[in-house]
Amino acid sequence: MGFGLALDSGSLEWAAAGAAALGYALLWPSLRRLPRPVAALRAAAAALLVLVLLKPVVHTLEQRSVKPRIAVLVDQGPGMQAVDDTGISRLSRAARWLVSHRAALESRAEVNLFAASGGARRLSWEDLAGLRPSPGVLEPAAVFSDVVNSGLPVSRVWLFSDGAFAPGAALSGGGSTHGAFKDGGPRAAAGGAALDSLSAPLDAFGVGPQRELPSVAVTEADSPDFVFLHSRFAVSAAVEVSGVAGRELRLRLLQDERTLSEKTFRVERPFEVFRATFPVSADGLGRQSFRFAASLADRKAEKSLKASRAFRIEVIRQKYRIMYLAGRPSMEYSHLRAQLKGDPNHELVSFVILRNPEDFSPVPDNELSLIPFPATEIFVDTLPQFDLFILENFAFHQFQLPAAYLENLKRFVSRGGALLVIGGSQAFTKGGYRGSPLEEVFPVALVPQSDDFIPGLFKPAVAAPKHPFLQMADTPEVSLGLWNSLPALDGYTRFSEVRPGATVLLAHPAEKTASGAPLPVVAVREFGRGKVMLVGTDSTWRWKLGGGLDWKLSSFYGKFWSRAVQYLTGSLELPKVKFSPLPDRMPAREPAVLALHVFDEHFRPVSGAELDLRVVWTVPGGAQRSPAVFESEPGVFQVELSRLAEGTHRVRAIARYRGQPWGEDSAEFRWEGGRGDLTLNRRGLKDLASRRGGKYSDLHQVDLNAALAALPPSRREQGVGSRRNLWSWPGWLWLIAGLLLWEWLLRRRRGWL
């Protein structure tokens, strides 16, 4: 045992003591003239006053043993209400186990109990018996943060859980094993940061069935929300199998029920987790549906031992790949090529025919500086690499090319490619297309006469004013005014008739087809999965020159051809405001987080500073709310839905960009309360324990002695046994008064008054 002296004064007491000492110091010159006995008595009184103001404390020091502290986290998520094969719920099993081993635990450690779900809440031992499952699943980020912020340094953390973490809360790169909703990296990153802030190892105790039944489960499907057309990306899956050692597992990746790829694995242990990654090519625009299917590979496999997991990916364009083949140099080719090449979202390959086969040359072909016409490369080898193929005033028959080339171009369109055919004096019937395979995809039927191109000025009439392609301004009225203000075009092509299903966008103001309908100047048609546009003149460049005379038309030419590319390739109809794909049923967690993406016309992210964004949430029953919306990164907005009710929820987003209506999208999902039939997620718990240097064990197999042996030993430290406040003793005032009285008596007796 020892003793120690301390001062228990606060800032106010220190200020008072300092003021007293300062006052005495200021009076010191006058005190020096006093007799020494008087000055000494007055100094002693002042010193006692300062000491009392500083509140002296005397404490005894004792040696004592300090046990290590354990933070015990009991998962109270909805999965913990499952009964399994034990007859009682998982939560009750965990609570009973702790209560039954309380004496052993407290003899070895100081135990701090927490209930864990959306956060960590302190418990007493008496609270364990009344603990009930909560509707929200365990959120590792919030739970670990609460433990760290509790101010109780712990030597070890014990987690009693079934591993049904919040989706997206994978902390070691594994992902969630329950629920298909991907809410992205910030939540996982927060959980990982909170886990890293724990200075103690973490042991996980799995609360689940004691007897392992044979099972196969696709526990994870990892994929991007958005990918670019023609890109290759990877999707991965995690499959848990148990009770099927010695057999083969078959994992397939399907798109629209068509198998894209598959892998097989040999199951060697009673419980295993298999991971597989599959490369995928984005060949189609829009929302693509995929599915992982896992089953045992042998013929005698039980029908129940199979599982699947569906997911969806949105495919958008990054750049438009365009092949431009012109039959000869022209003003149309010069201006259109410059327009396409000047757009950073276009990847253009262009060829122009400078010399036809019948043209006379005074020198041999091998001495010319022209490259040979790469017909096979254009029509066969590289054709599938392009989104749009442009034929401008190209005479196919002049080069004596095989009809199979046009058949290949027809197949290109039917499989989703886009075709733009621009007229001229060498196109259509005169170019050798009548009766060819390619004529079958045209929006029109060609006339039999070869002199189908007629020169002459004309102003085309708008034939489909409400078609989205022709909307060149904010309103249909303004758009129609722009069309009527354009300069005249020069030259048009005669056609026999418009094919069924085709749409005439612009027509000649006076000429008719052979069947008597208005003669098309611009017409479109869908063929198979692709689109075809026909422009019966090669003089749209005159619109560009007209922009120099009227500022309202200055951007018309560029906008017309940009919209033509977007319409043909399907991007004009693609929404620029889009929710990430959602599962039909959202897992039980709050808040539910939806990701909303907003793109500009070139599918580049649009920041929130440039947007007027409104989100409306319709809850079951029809009431509407305004959810919280945060911009997590440029163009990506996080919509958080709290206080969810069971049933169907609808969320609608409306965006304005640059002061104009830009688009809207809606998402619908069904939310259900927490489920109590989730399997024990051993892999997730093992990953969690492994990351923090701890161990995993099933609750019914816990070796308590080994678990307690992992704790650090109790340590000896010197602590305060008792303390006494000296400053509260009333004798201090008597001492000060006695010193001052002694001084007065001394001065009277010696005559120093």
Coordinates of C-alpha atoms in Angstrom, one line a residue, residues 9-18 53-54:
S9 CA -9.3 21.6 -8.6
G10 CA -11.0 22.7 -11.8
S11 CA -10.4 25.7 -13.9
L12 CA -12.4 28.0 -11.6
E13 CA -10.4 27.0 -8.5
W14 CA -7.2 27.3 -10.4
A15 CA -8.2 30.8 -11.5
A16 CA -9.0 31.8 -7.9
A17 CA -5.8 30.4 -6.6
G18 CA -3.9 32.2 -9.3
L53 CA -8.4 26.6 -3.3
L54 CA -6.5 23.9 -5.2

